[in-house]
Amino acid sequence: MVESVVRVSGGVVAFGGRPILHGVDLDVRRGEVMALLGANGSGKSTLVRALVGLVPLSAGQVELFGTPLPRFRDWHRVGYVPQRA
């Protein structure tokens, strides 16, 4: 079986009690290439920030390399380059 590099199940991100992202399910496996497309303000950066733990999920779970995000410590395997604000 091919290992999931990033997996999100039922992801929800809310700011001030207002859901910004909801019902996010994603499974990116080793060797796959994924593009995240959407209009300005559609939540692309918020999703990526949630994937690396910079924005908390209100519900759901993120796993990196098969490990739940709160327990993940193998950060040398992850690259994140944020956009300029």
PDB file of C-alpha atoms in Angstrom:
ATOM      1  CA  MET A   1       0.000   0.000   0.000  1.00  0.00           C
ATOM      2  CA  VAL A   2       1.282   3.490  -0.873  1.00  0.00           C
ATOM      3  CA  GLU A   3       1.815   5.727   2.150  1.00  0.00           C
ATOM      4  CA  SER A   4      -0.319   8.849   2.549  1.00  0.00           C
ATOM      5  CA  VAL A   5       1.878  11.900   2.860  1.00  0.00           C
ATOM      6  CA  VAL A   6      -0.984  14.255   3.749  1.00  0.00           C
ATOM      7  CA  ARG A   7      -4.442  13.147   4.820  1.00  0.00           C
ATOM      8  CA  VAL A   8      -7.298  15.348   6.013  1.00  0.00           C
ATOM      9  CA  SER A   9     -10.579  13.842   7.204  1.00  0.00           C
ATOM     10  CA  GLY A  10     -13.603  16.051   7.849  1.00  0.00           C
ATOM     11  CA  GLY A  11     -11.484  19.185   8.222  1.00  0.00           C
ATOM     12  CA  VAL A  12     -13.158  22.359   9.460  1.00  0.00           C
ATOM     13  CA  VAL A  13     -11.471  25.709  10.087  1.00  0.00           C
ATOM     14  CA  ALA A  14     -13.475  28.472  11.762  1.00  0.00           C
ATOM     15  CA  PHE A  15     -12.564  32.020  12.718  1.00  0.00           C
ATOM     16  CA  GLY A  16     -14.701  33.725  15.325  1.00  0.00           C
ATOM     17  CA  GLY A  17     -17.153  30.827  15.231  1.00  0.00           C
ATOM     18  CA  ARG A  18     -17.678  31.263  11.476  1.00  0.00           C
ATOM     19  CA  PRO A  19     -16.649  28.262   9.354  1.00  0.00           C
ATOM     20  CA  ILE A  20     -14.139  29.268   6.692  1.00  0.00           C
ATOM     21  CA  LEU A  21     -13.444  25.744   5.445  1.00  0.00           C
ATOM     22  CA  HIS A  22     -15.742  22.800   6.070  1.00  0.00           C
ATOM     23  CA  GLY A  23     -15.948  19.184   4.994  1.00  0.00           C
ATOM     24  CA  VAL A  24     -12.365  19.026   3.736  1.00  0.00           C
ATOM     25  CA  ASP A  25     -11.268  15.502   2.816  1.00  0.00           C
ATOM     26  CA  LEU A  26      -7.898  15.074   1.139  1.00  0.00           C
ATOM     27  CA  ASP A  27      -5.484  12.185   0.638  1.00  0.00           C
ATOM     28  CA  VAL A  28      -2.159  12.852  -1.094  1.00  0.00           C
ATOM     29  CA  ARG A  29       0.002   9.767  -1.482  1.00  0.00           C
ATOM     30  CA  ARG A  30       3.730   9.421  -1.988  1.00  0.00           C
ATOM     31  CA  GLY A  31       4.675  10.309  -5.575  1.00  0.00           C
ATOM     32  CA  GLU A  32       1.470  12.228  -6.353  1.00  0.00           C
ATOM     33  CA  VAL A  33       1.397  15.849  -7.439  1.00  0.00           C
ATOM     34  CA  MET A  34      -1.539  17.956  -6.280  1.00  0.00           C
ATOM     35  CA  ALA A  35      -2.617  21.461  -7.299  1.00  0.00           C
ATOM     36  CA  LEU A  36      -4.771  23.620  -5.044  1.00  0.00           C
ATOM     37  CA  LEU A  37      -6.761  26.054  -7.185  1.00  0.00           C
ATOM     38  CA  GLY A  38      -9.364  28.650  -6.299  1.00  0.00           C
ATOM     39  CA  ALA A  39     -10.351  32.288  -6.402  1.00  0.00           C
ATOM     40  CA  ASN A  40      -8.822  34.904  -4.119  1.00  0.00           C
ATOM     41  CA  GLY A  41     -10.146  34.445  -0.595  1.00  0.00           C
ATOM     42  CA  SER A  42     -11.383  30.900  -1.189  1.00  0.00           C
ATOM     43  CA  GLY A  43      -9.266  29.396   1.610  1.00  0.00           C
ATOM     44  CA  LYS A  44      -6.241  27.941  -0.201  1.00  0.00           C
ATOM     45  CA  SER A  45      -3.668  29.495   2.130  1.00  0.00           C
ATOM     46  CA  THR A  46      -5.821  28.743   5.164  1.00  0.00           C
ATOM     47  CA  LEU A  47      -5.943  25.071   4.189  1.00  0.00           C
ATOM     48  CA  VAL A  48      -2.177  24.866   3.715  1.00  0.00           C
ATOM     49  CA  ARG A  49      -1.615  26.630   7.053  1.00  0.00           C
ATOM     50  CA  ALA A  50      -3.962  24.113   8.717  1.00  0.00           C
ATOM     51  CA  LEU A  51      -2.030  21.232   7.138  1.00  0.00           C
ATOM     52  CA  VAL A  52       1.160  22.337   8.902  1.00  0.00           C
ATOM     53  CA  GLY A  53      -0.544  23.248  12.186  1.00  0.00           C
ATOM     54  CA  LEU A  54      -0.335  27.042  11.926  1.00  0.00           C
ATOM     55  CA  VAL A  55      -4.134  27.307  11.938  1.00  0.00           C
ATOM     56  CA  PRO A  56      -6.085  24.945  14.213  1.00  0.00           C
ATOM     57  CA  LEU A  57      -8.854  22.721  12.913  1.00  0.00           C
ATOM     58  CA  SER A  58     -12.211  23.196  14.636  1.00  0.00           C
ATOM     59  CA  ALA A  59     -13.118  19.630  13.656  1.00  0.00           C
ATOM     60  CA  GLY A  60     -11.565  16.779  11.753  1.00  0.00           C
ATOM     61  CA  GLN A  61      -8.034  15.448  11.653  1.00  0.00           C
ATOM     62  CA  VAL A  62      -4.803  16.012   9.734  1.00  0.00           C
ATOM     63  CA  GLU A  63      -2.171  13.295   9.378  1.00  0.00           C
ATOM     64  CA  LEU A  64       1.314  13.777   7.967  1.00  0.00           C
ATOM     65  CA  PHE A  65       3.116  10.599   6.889  1.00  0.00           C
ATOM     66  CA  GLY A  66       0.527   8.531   8.778  1.00  0.00           C
ATOM     67  CA  THR A  67       0.982  10.411  12.068  1.00  0.00           C
ATOM     68  CA  PRO A  68      -1.753  12.638  13.557  1.00  0.00           C
ATOM     69  CA  LEU A  69      -0.609  16.265  13.375  1.00  0.00           C
ATOM     70  CA  PRO A  70      -0.469  16.829  17.177  1.00  0.00           C
ATOM     71  CA  ARG A  71       2.046  13.943  17.486  1.00  0.00           C
ATOM     72  CA  PHE A  72       4.029  14.659  14.300  1.00  0.00           C
ATOM     73  CA  ARG A  73       7.694  15.521  14.977  1.00  0.00           C
ATOM     74  CA  ASP A  74       9.442  14.576  11.719  1.00  0.00           C
ATOM     75  CA  TRP A  75       9.394  18.161  10.384  1.00  0.00           C
ATOM     76  CA  HIS A  76      12.558  17.776   8.290  1.00  0.00           C
ATOM     77  CA  ARG A  77      10.334  15.852   5.829  1.00  0.00           C
ATOM     78  CA  VAL A  78       8.034  18.867   5.300  1.00  0.00           C
ATOM     79  CA  GLY A  79       8.708  22.023   3.285  1.00  0.00           C
ATOM     80  CA  TYR A  80       6.521  25.098   3.711  1.00  0.00           C
ATOM     81  CA  VAL A  81       7.165  28.451   2.031  1.00  0.00           C
ATOM     82  CA  PRO A  82       4.443  30.979   2.918  1.00  0.00           C
ATOM     83  CA  GLN A  83       3.312  33.711   0.579  1.00  0.00           C
ATOM     84  CA  ARG A  84       4.104  37.300   1.358  1.00  0.00           C
ATOM     85  CA  ALA A  85       1.359  39.203   3.119  1.00  0.00           C
TER      86      ALA A  85
END
